[in-house]
């Protein structure tokens, strides 16, 4: 709640500051020509880049009203920039100010472009998606991704260890996760099934199942509820078949499903569902 208020106050301050600058420009000597528009263009570009970066990046790090507040801030950023440009075109600043403002706004546009490119990088699948495995969603109903992505900024598992770099942890968004059914995301054969671990056991995975797909990719699914695993080693499983229930065994602080794919100990990106989605932190399922 506090974060939301702070962001909305920042948006209000931006509006007030912009209104003040517009008023001051109206008091300046009339000095309009087309160079004023050229001077203003980088400033608008910077505002648009920053606004898009805010809108795209907010959901990776925040939830709920904070995301809405950041979206409001992004809209305000663009609108105030446009307003100042319109006023500047009608009541331009003195000519000697143009060069300094042009340099500053161009630098801001370059920084905005860099930030936007970085946010887009965070939101995209790795370049190794040609080697990705396509999976069905292993859960039914509403779930939320608590960690996922291609870097450590949004994914706790990145390089921890390396084989889990593209791992995803998900929790139920419609009530407790404990006991919810988990389904096989692909056809394959179980090469490992641990079924009798209690919560807080020595094994970090707790109860887990490894399904080997036809191409040799291994799908690891972990933290299952004690006694809920329905498959054994060397069983043939079909996608959509229930294999266990969500739990909190192993090193899990709360009940959730951990899933990652690896091939020869190398991490493999996972693309889920009909949309072939590379899941990111705070994504909602389905």
Coordinates of N, CA, C and O in Angstrom, one line a residue, residues 126-280:
X126 N 15.3 -17.2 -23.9 CA 16.7 -17.3 -24.3 C 16.8 -17.5 -25.8 O 15.9 -18.1 -26.5
X127 N 18.0 -17.2 -26.4 CA 18.2 -17.4 -27.8 C 18.3 -18.9 -28.1 O 18.3 -19.2 -29.3
X128 N 18.4 -19.7 -27.1 CA 18.4 -21.2 -27.3 C 17.1 -21.8 -27.5 O 16.9 -23.0 -27.3
X129 N 16.0 -21.0 -27.8 CA 14.7 -21.5 -27.8 C 14.5 -22.6 -28.9 O 13.6 -23.3 -28.9
X130 N 15.5 -22.6 -29.9 CA 15.4 -23.7 -30.9 C 15.6 -25.0 -30.3 O 15.2 -26.0 -30.8
X131 N 16.2 -25.1 -29.1 CA 16.4 -26.3 -28.4 C 15.4 -26.5 -27.3 O 15.5 -27.4 -26.5
X132 N 14.4 -25.6 -27.2 CA 13.4 -25.6 -26.1 C 12.5 -26.8 -26.3 O 12.4 -27.4 -27.3
X133 N 11.9 -27.2 -25.1 CA 11.0 -28.3 -25.2 C 9.6 -27.7 -24.9 O 9.4 -26.8 -24.1
X134 N 8.6 -28.2 -25.7 CA 7.3 -27.7 -25.6 C 6.5 -28.6 -24.7 O 6.4 -29.8 -24.9
X135 N 5.8 -28.0 -23.7 CA 5.2 -28.8 -22.6 C 3.7 -28.3 -22.4 O 3.4 -27.2 -22.7
X136 N 2.9 -29.2 -22.0 CA 1.6 -28.8 -21.5 C 1.7 -28.3 -20.1 O 2.7 -28.6 -19.4
X137 N 0.8 -27.4 -19.7 CA 0.8 -26.9 -18.4 C 0.6 -28.1 -17.4 O -0.3 -28.9 -17.6
X138 N 1.4 -28.2 -16.3 CA 1.3 -29.3 -15.4 C 0.2 -29.1 -14.3 O 0.1 -29.9 -13.4
X139 N -0.5 -28.0 -14.4 CA -1.6 -27.7 -13.4 C -2.8 -27.3 -14.1 O -2.8 -26.9 -15.3
X140 N -3.9 -27.4 -13.4 CA -5.2 -26.9 -13.8 C -5.7 -25.8 -12.9 O -5.3 -25.8 -11.7
X141 N -6.5 -24.8 -13.4 CA -6.9 -23.7 -12.6 C -6.0 -22.6 -12.6 O -5.1 -22.5 -13.5
X142 N -6.1 -21.6 -11.7 CA -5.4 -20.4 -11.6 C -4.1 -20.6 -10.8 O -4.2 -20.9 -9.6
X143 N -3.0 -20.3 -11.4 CA -1.7 -20.4 -10.7 C -0.9 -19.1 -11.0 O -1.1 -18.4 -12.0
X144 N 0.1 -18.9 -10.2 CA 1.0 -17.7 -10.4 C 2.5 -18.2 -10.3 O 2.9 -19.0 -9.5
X145 N 3.3 -17.6 -11.2 CA 4.7 -17.9 -11.2 C 5.4 -17.0 -10.2 O 5.3 -15.8 -10.2
X146 N 6.1 -17.7 -9.3 CA 6.8 -16.9 -8.2 C 8.3 -16.7 -8.6 O 8.9 -15.7 -8.0
X147 N 8.8 -17.5 -9.4 CA 10.2 -17.2 -9.9 C 10.3 -17.9 -11.3 O 9.8 -19.0 -11.5
X148 N 10.8 -17.1 -12.2 CA 11.0 -17.6 -13.6 C 11.6 -16.5 -14.5 O 11.4 -15.3 -14.2
X149 N 12.2 -16.9 -15.5 CA 12.9 -16.0 -16.4 C 14.3 -16.4 -16.8 O 14.7 -17.5 -16.4
X150 N 15.0 -15.6 -17.5 CA 16.3 -15.9 -18.0 C 17.5 -15.4 -17.2 O 18.6 -15.7 -17.6
X151 N 17.2 -14.6 -16.2 CA 18.3 -14.0 -15.4 C 18.0 -14.1 -13.9 O 16.9 -14.4 -13.5
X152 N 19.0 -13.9 -13.1 CA 18.8 -13.9 -11.7 C 18.0 -12.8 -11.1 O 17.6 -12.9 -10.0
X153 N 17.7 -11.8 -11.9 CA 16.9 -10.7 -11.4 C 15.4 -11.2 -11.2 O 14.7 -10.6 -10.3
X154 N 15.0 -12.1 -12.0 CA 13.6 -12.6 -11.8 C 13.5 -14.1 -11.5 O 12.4 -14.6 -11.2
X155 N 14.6 -14.8 -11.5 CA 14.6 -16.2 -11.3 C 15.7 -16.6 -10.3 O 16.9 -16.6 -10.6
X156 N 15.2 -17.0 -9.1 CA 16.2 -17.4 -8.1 C 17.0 -18.6 -8.5 O 18.2 -18.7 -8.1
X157 N 16.5 -19.4 -9.4 CA 17.2 -20.7 -9.7 C 18.3 -20.4 -10.8 O 19.1 -21.4 -11.1
X158 N 18.4 -19.3 -11.4 CA 19.3 -19.0 -12.5 C 20.8 -19.3 -12.0 O 21.3 -18.7 -11.0
X159 N 21.4 -20.3 -12.7 CA 22.8 -20.7 -12.3 C 22.9 -21.2 -10.9 O 23.9 -21.1 -10.2
X160 N 21.8 -21.7 -10.4 CA 21.8 -22.2 -8.9 C 21.0 -23.5 -8.8 O 20.0 -23.5 -8.1
X161 N 21.5 -24.6 -9.3 CA 22.7 -24.8 -10.2 C 22.4 -24.4 -11.6 O 21.3 -24.1 -12.0
X162 N 23.4 -24.6 -12.5 CA 23.3 -24.2 -13.9 C 22.2 -25.0 -14.6 O 21.4 -24.4 -15.4
X163 N 22.0 -26.2 -14.3 CA 21.0 -27.1 -14.9 C 19.6 -26.6 -14.7 O 18.7 -26.9 -15.4
X164 N 19.4 -25.7 -13.6 CA 18.1 -25.2 -13.3 C 17.9 -23.8 -13.7 O 17.0 -23.1 -13.2
X165 N 18.7 -23.3 -14.6 CA 18.7 -21.9 -14.9 C 17.4 -21.4 -15.4 O 17.0 -20.2 -15.3
X166 N 16.6 -22.2 -16.1 CA 15.3 -21.8 -16.6 C 14.1 -22.4 -15.8 O 13.0 -22.6 -16.3
X167 N 14.4 -22.8 -14.6 CA 13.4 -23.4 -13.7 C 12.3 -22.4 -13.4 O 12.4 -21.2 -13.5
X168 N 11.1 -23.0 -13.1 CA 9.9 -22.2 -12.8 C 9.3 -22.7 -11.5 O 9.2 -24.0 -11.3
X169 N 9.0 -21.9 -10.6 CA 8.2 -22.2 -9.4 C 6.9 -21.6 -9.5 O 6.8 -20.4 -9.8
X170 N 5.8 -22.4 -9.2 CA 4.5 -21.8 -9.3 C 3.7 -22.2 -8.1 O 3.9 -23.2 -7.4
X171 N 2.7 -21.3 -7.7 CA 1.8 -21.5 -6.6 C 0.4 -21.3 -7.0 O 0.1 -20.5 -8.0
X172 N -0.5 -21.8 -6.3 CA -1.9 -21.6 -6.7 C -2.4 -20.2 -6.4 O -2.0 -19.6 -5.4
X173 N -3.1 -19.6 -7.3 CA -3.7 -18.3 -7.1 C -5.1 -18.3 -6.7 O -5.8 -17.3 -6.6
X174 N -5.6 -19.5 -6.4 CA -7.0 -19.7 -6.0 C -7.1 -20.6 -4.8 O -7.7 -21.6 -4.8
X175 N -6.4 -20.2 -3.7 CA -6.4 -21.0 -2.5 C -5.1 -21.7 -2.3 O -4.2 -21.5 -3.1
X176 N -5.0 -22.4 -1.2 CA -3.8 -23.1 -0.9 C -3.3 -24.0 -2.0 O -4.1 -24.7 -2.7
X177 N -2.0 -24.1 -2.1 CA -1.4 -25.0 -3.1 C -1.3 -26.4 -2.7 O -1.4 -27.4 -3.5
X178 N -1.2 -26.6 -1.4 CA -1.0 -28.0 -0.8 C -2.2 -28.9 -1.3 O -3.3 -28.6 -1.1
X179 N -1.8 -30.1 -1.8 CA -2.7 -31.1 -2.2 C -3.3 -30.9 -3.6 O -4.1 -31.8 -4.0
X180 N -3.0 -29.9 -4.3 CA -3.6 -29.7 -5.7 C -2.9 -30.7 -6.6 O -1.7 -30.9 -6.6
X181 N -3.7 -31.2 -7.6 CA -3.1 -32.3 -8.5 C -2.1 -31.7 -9.4 O -2.3 -30.6 -9.9
X182 N -1.1 -32.5 -9.7 CA 0.0 -32.1 -10.7 C -0.1 -33.2 -11.8 O -0.1 -34.4 -11.5
X183 N 0.1 -32.7 -13.0 CA -0.1 -33.6 -14.2 C 1.2 -33.6 -15.0 O 2.0 -32.7 -15.0
X184 N 1.4 -34.7 -15.7 CA 2.5 -34.9 -16.6 C 2.4 -33.9 -17.7 O 1.4 -33.8 -18.4
X185 N 3.5 -33.1 -18.0 CA 3.4 -32.1 -19.0 C 3.8 -32.6 -20.4 O 3.7 -31.9 -21.4
X186 N 4.2 -33.9 -20.5 CA 4.6 -34.5 -21.7 C 4.5 -36.0 -21.6 O 4.4 -36.6 -20.5
X187 N 4.6 -36.6 -22.8 CA 4.7 -38.1 -22.8 C 6.2 -38.5 -22.4 O 7.1 -37.7 -22.8
X188 N 6.3 -39.6 -21.8 CA 7.7 -40.0 -21.5 C 7.8 -41.2 -20.6 O 6.8 -41.9 -20.3
X189 N 8.9 -41.4 -20.0 CA 9.2 -42.5 -19.1 C 9.8 -41.9 -17.8 O 10.7 -41.0 -17.9
X190 N 9.3 -42.4 -16.6 CA 9.9 -41.9 -15.4 C 11.2 -42.6 -15.1 O 11.3 -43.8 -15.1
X191 N 12.3 -41.8 -15.0 CA 13.6 -42.3 -14.7 C 13.9 -42.2 -13.2 O 14.9 -42.8 -12.7
X192 N 13.1 -41.5 -12.5 CA 13.3 -41.3 -11.0 C 12.0 -40.9 -10.4 O 11.3 -40.1 -10.9
X193 N 11.7 -41.5 -9.3 CA 10.5 -41.2 -8.5 C 10.8 -41.4 -7.0 O 11.0 -42.5 -6.6
X194 N 10.8 -40.3 -6.3 CA 11.0 -40.3 -4.8 C 9.6 -40.0 -4.2 O 9.0 -38.9 -4.5
X195 N 9.1 -40.9 -3.3 CA 7.7 -40.7 -2.9 C 7.5 -40.6 -1.4 O 6.4 -40.3 -0.9
X196 N 8.6 -40.9 -0.6 CA 8.4 -41.0 0.9 C 9.0 -39.9 1.7 O 9.2 -40.1 3.0
X197 N 9.4 -38.8 1.2 CA 10.1 -37.8 1.9 C 9.0 -36.9 2.7 O 7.9 -36.6 2.2
X198 N 9.3 -36.6 3.9 CA 8.5 -35.7 4.7 C 8.9 -34.3 4.5 O 10.0 -34.0 4.1
X199 N 8.0 -33.3 4.8 CA 8.4 -31.9 4.7 C 9.6 -31.6 5.6 O 9.8 -32.1 6.7
X200 N 10.5 -30.8 5.0 CA 11.8 -30.5 5.8 C 12.8 -31.5 5.7 O 13.8 -31.5 6.5
X201 N 12.7 -32.5 4.9 CA 13.7 -33.6 4.8 C 15.1 -33.1 4.3 O 15.2 -31.9 3.9
X202 N 16.0 -34.0 4.3 CA 17.4 -33.7 4.0 C 17.5 -33.4 2.5 O 18.4 -32.5 2.1
X203 N 16.7 -34.0 1.6 CA 16.8 -33.8 0.2 C 16.2 -32.5 -0.2 O 15.0 -32.2 0.2
X204 N 16.9 -31.6 -0.9 CA 16.3 -30.3 -1.3 C 15.1 -30.4 -2.2 O 14.2 -29.6 -2.2
X205 N 15.0 -31.5 -3.0 CA 13.9 -31.7 -3.9 C 12.7 -32.3 -3.2 O 11.6 -32.2 -3.7
X206 N 12.9 -32.9 -2.0 CA 11.8 -33.6 -1.4 C 11.3 -34.8 -2.2 O 12.1 -35.5 -2.8
X207 N 10.0 -34.9 -2.4 CA 9.5 -35.9 -3.3 C 9.4 -35.4 -4.7 O 8.9 -34.3 -4.9
X208 N 10.0 -36.1 -5.6 CA 10.1 -35.6 -7.0 C 10.0 -36.7 -8.0 O 10.2 -37.9 -7.7
X209 N 9.7 -36.3 -9.2 CA 9.6 -37.2 -10.3 C 10.4 -36.6 -11.5 O 10.4 -35.4 -11.8
X210 N 11.2 -37.5 -12.2 CA 11.9 -37.1 -13.4 C 11.3 -37.8 -14.6 O 11.3 -39.1 -14.6
X211 N 10.8 -37.1 -15.5 CA 10.2 -37.7 -16.7 C 11.2 -37.5 -17.9 O 11.5 -36.3 -18.2
X212 N 11.6 -38.5 -18.6 CA 12.4 -38.4 -19.7 C 11.6 -38.4 -21.0 O 10.9 -39.4 -21.3
X213 N 11.7 -37.3 -21.8 CA 10.9 -37.3 -23.0 C 11.6 -38.0 -24.1 O 12.8 -38.5 -24.0
X214 N 11.0 -38.2 -25.3 CA 11.5 -39.0 -26.4 C 12.9 -38.5 -26.9 O 13.7 -39.3 -27.3
X215 N 13.1 -37.2 -26.8 CA 14.4 -36.6 -27.3 C 15.5 -36.7 -26.2 O 16.6 -36.1 -26.4
X216 N 15.2 -37.3 -25.1 CA 16.2 -37.4 -24.0 C 16.2 -36.2 -23.0 O 16.9 -36.3 -22.0
X217 N 15.4 -35.2 -23.2 CA 15.2 -34.2 -22.2 C 14.6 -34.7 -21.0 O 13.6 -35.4 -21.0
X218 N 15.1 -34.3 -19.8 CA 14.5 -34.7 -18.5 C 13.8 -33.6 -17.9 O 14.3 -32.5 -17.7
X219 N 12.5 -33.9 -17.5 CA 11.7 -32.9 -16.9 C 11.7 -33.2 -15.4 O 11.2 -34.3 -15.0
X220 N 12.2 -32.3 -14.6 CA 12.2 -32.5 -13.1 C 11.0 -31.7 -12.5 O 10.8 -30.6 -12.8
X221 N 10.3 -32.4 -11.6 CA 9.1 -31.8 -10.9 C 9.3 -32.2 -9.5 O 9.4 -33.4 -9.1
X222 N 9.3 -31.2 -8.6 CA 9.7 -31.5 -7.2 C 8.7 -30.9 -6.2 O 7.8 -30.1 -6.5
X223 N 9.0 -31.3 -4.9 CA 8.3 -30.8 -3.7 C 6.9 -31.4 -3.5 O 6.1 -30.8 -2.8
X224 N 6.7 -32.6 -4.1 CA 5.4 -33.2 -4.0 C 5.0 -33.6 -2.5 O 5.9 -33.9 -1.7
X225 N 3.7 -33.6 -2.3 CA 3.2 -34.0 -1.0 C 3.6 -35.4 -0.7 O 3.6 -36.3 -1.5
X226 N 3.9 -35.6 0.6 CA 4.3 -37.0 1.0 C 3.2 -38.0 0.7 O 2.1 -37.8 1.1
X227 N 3.6 -39.1 0.1 CA 2.6 -40.1 -0.2 C 1.7 -39.9 -1.4 O 0.8 -40.7 -1.6
X228 N 1.9 -38.8 -2.1 CA 1.0 -38.5 -3.2 C 1.5 -38.9 -4.6 O 0.7 -38.8 -5.5
X229 N 2.7 -39.3 -4.7 CA 3.3 -39.6 -6.0 C 2.6 -40.9 -6.5 O 2.6 -41.9 -5.8
X230 N 2.1 -40.9 -7.7 CA 1.3 -42.0 -8.3 C 2.1 -42.8 -9.3 O 1.6 -43.8 -9.8
X231 N 3.4 -42.5 -9.6 CA 4.1 -43.2 -10.6 C 5.4 -43.7 -9.9 O 5.8 -43.3 -8.8
X232 N 6.0 -44.7 -10.6 CA 7.3 -45.3 -10.1 C 8.3 -45.3 -11.3 O 8.0 -44.9 -12.4
X233 N 9.5 -45.6 -10.9 CA 10.6 -45.6 -11.9 C 10.2 -46.6 -13.1 O 9.7 -47.7 -12.8
X234 N 10.5 -46.1 -14.3 CA 10.3 -46.9 -15.5 C 8.9 -47.0 -15.9 O 8.5 -47.8 -16.8
X235 N 8.0 -46.3 -15.3 CA 6.6 -46.2 -15.7 C 6.5 -45.4 -17.0 O 7.3 -44.4 -17.2
X236 N 5.6 -45.7 -17.9 CA 5.3 -44.9 -19.1 C 4.2 -44.0 -18.7 O 3.2 -44.4 -18.2
X237 N 4.4 -42.7 -18.9 CA 3.4 -41.7 -18.5 C 2.9 -41.0 -19.8 O 3.7 -40.8 -20.8
X238 N 1.7 -40.5 -19.7 CA 1.1 -39.8 -20.8 C 0.8 -38.3 -20.4 O 0.4 -38.1 -19.2
X239 N 1.0 -37.4 -21.2 CA 0.7 -36.0 -20.9 C -0.7 -35.9 -20.4 O -1.7 -36.5 -21.0
X240 N -0.9 -35.1 -19.3 CA -2.3 -34.9 -18.8 C -2.6 -35.9 -17.7 O -3.6 -35.8 -17.0
X241 N -1.7 -37.0 -17.5 CA -1.9 -38.0 -16.5 C -1.5 -37.4 -15.1 O -0.4 -36.8 -15.0
X242 N -2.3 -37.5 -14.1 CA -2.0 -37.1 -12.8 C -0.8 -37.9 -12.2 O -0.9 -39.1 -12.2
X243 N 0.2 -37.2 -11.8 CA 1.4 -38.0 -11.2 C 1.6 -37.7 -9.8 O 2.3 -38.5 -9.1
X244 N 1.0 -36.7 -9.2 CA 1.3 -36.4 -7.8 C 0.4 -35.2 -7.3 O -0.5 -34.8 -8.1
X245 N 0.6 -34.8 -6.1 CA -0.1 -33.6 -5.6 C 1.0 -32.6 -5.1 O 2.1 -32.9 -4.6
X246 N 0.7 -31.3 -5.2 CA 1.6 -30.2 -4.8 C 1.8 -30.3 -3.3 O 0.9 -30.7 -2.5
X247 N 3.0 -30.0 -2.9 CA 3.4 -30.1 -1.5 C 4.5 -29.2 -1.2 O 4.9 -28.3 -1.9
X248 N 5.1 -29.4 0.0 CA 6.2 -28.5 0.5 C 7.3 -29.4 1.1 O 8.0 -29.0 2.0
X249 N 7.6 -30.5 0.5 CA 8.7 -31.4 1.0 C 10.0 -30.8 0.5 O 10.1 -30.0 -0.5
X250 N 11.0 -31.3 1.1 CA 12.4 -30.8 0.8 C 12.6 -29.4 1.3 O 12.3 -29.1 2.4
X251 N 13.3 -28.6 0.5 CA 13.7 -27.2 1.0 C 12.6 -26.2 0.7 O 12.9 -25.0 0.9
X252 N 11.4 -26.6 0.4 CA 10.3 -25.6 0.1 C 9.9 -24.9 1.3 O 9.6 -25.5 2.4
X253 N 9.8 -23.5 1.3 CA 9.3 -22.7 2.4 C 7.8 -22.8 2.4 O 7.2 -22.6 3.5
X254 N 7.2 -23.0 1.3 CA 5.7 -23.1 1.2 C 5.4 -24.1 0.1 O 6.3 -24.4 -0.8
X255 N 4.2 -24.6 0.1 CA 3.8 -25.5 -1.0 C 3.8 -24.9 -2.3 O 3.3 -23.8 -2.5
X256 N 4.5 -25.5 -3.3 CA 4.6 -25.0 -4.6 C 5.1 -26.1 -5.5 O 5.6 -27.1 -5.1
X257 N 5.0 -25.9 -6.8 CA 5.6 -26.9 -7.8 C 6.8 -26.3 -8.4 O 6.8 -25.1 -8.9
X258 N 7.9 -27.0 -8.3 CA 9.1 -26.7 -9.0 C 9.2 -27.5 -10.3 O 9.0 -28.7 -10.2
X259 N 9.5 -26.9 -11.4 CA 9.7 -27.7 -12.7 C 10.9 -27.1 -13.5 O 10.9 -25.8 -13.6
X260 N 11.7 -27.9 -13.9 CA 12.8 -27.5 -14.9 C 13.1 -28.6 -15.8 O 12.8 -29.8 -15.6
X261 N 13.7 -28.2 -16.9 CA 14.1 -29.2 -17.9 C 15.6 -29.1 -18.2 O 16.2 -28.0 -18.2
X262 N 16.2 -30.3 -18.4 CA 17.7 -30.3 -18.7 C 18.0 -31.4 -19.6 O 17.3 -32.4 -19.7
X263 N 19.1 -31.2 -20.4 CA 19.5 -32.2 -21.3 C 21.0 -32.3 -21.2 O 21.7 -31.3 -21.5
X264 N 21.5 -33.5 -20.8 CA 23.0 -33.6 -20.6 C 23.5 -32.6 -19.6 O 24.6 -32.0 -19.8
X265 N 22.7 -32.3 -18.6 CA 23.1 -31.4 -17.5 C 23.0 -29.9 -18.0 O 23.4 -29.0 -17.2
X266 N 22.6 -29.7 -19.2 CA 22.5 -28.3 -19.7 C 21.0 -27.9 -19.5 O 20.1 -28.6 -19.7
X267 N 20.8 -26.6 -19.1 CA 19.4 -26.1 -18.9 C 18.7 -26.0 -20.3 O 19.3 -25.6 -21.3
X268 N 17.4 -26.4 -20.3 CA 16.6 -26.3 -21.5 C 15.4 -25.4 -21.3 O 14.7 -25.6 -20.3
X269 N 15.2 -24.4 -22.1 CA 14.0 -23.5 -21.9 C 12.8 -24.3 -22.1 O 12.7 -25.3 -22.9
X270 N 11.7 -24.0 -21.4 CA 10.4 -24.6 -21.5 C 9.4 -23.7 -22.0 O 9.3 -22.5 -21.6
X271 N 8.6 -24.1 -23.0 CA 7.6 -23.3 -23.6 C 6.3 -24.0 -23.3 O 6.1 -25.2 -23.7
X272 N 5.4 -23.4 -22.6 CA 4.2 -24.0 -22.1 C 2.9 -23.7 -22.9 O 2.7 -22.5 -23.3
X273 N 2.0 -24.7 -23.0 CA 0.7 -24.5 -23.5 C 0.6 -24.2 -25.0 O 1.7 -24.2 -25.7
X274 N -0.6 -23.9 -25.5 CA -0.8 -23.6 -26.9 C -0.1 -22.3 -27.3 O 0.3 -22.2 -28.5
X275 N 0.1 -21.4 -26.4 CA 0.8 -20.1 -26.7 C 2.3 -20.3 -26.7 O 3.0 -19.3 -27.0
X276 N 2.8 -21.4 -26.3 CA 4.3 -21.7 -26.2 C 4.9 -20.6 -25.4 O 5.9 -19.9 -25.8
X277 N 4.4 -20.4 -24.2 CA 4.8 -19.3 -23.4 C 6.1 -19.6 -22.6 O 6.1 -20.7 -21.9
X278 N 7.1 -18.8 -22.6 CA 8.2 -18.9 -21.7 C 7.9 -18.1 -20.4 O 7.7 -16.9 -20.4
X279 N 7.6 -18.8 -19.4 CA 7.0 -18.3 -18.2 C 8.0 -17.3 -17.4 O 9.2 -17.7 -17.2
X280 N 7.5 -16.2 -17.0 CA 8.2 -15.2 -16.3 C 7.6 -15.0 -14.9 O 6.5 -15.3 -14.6

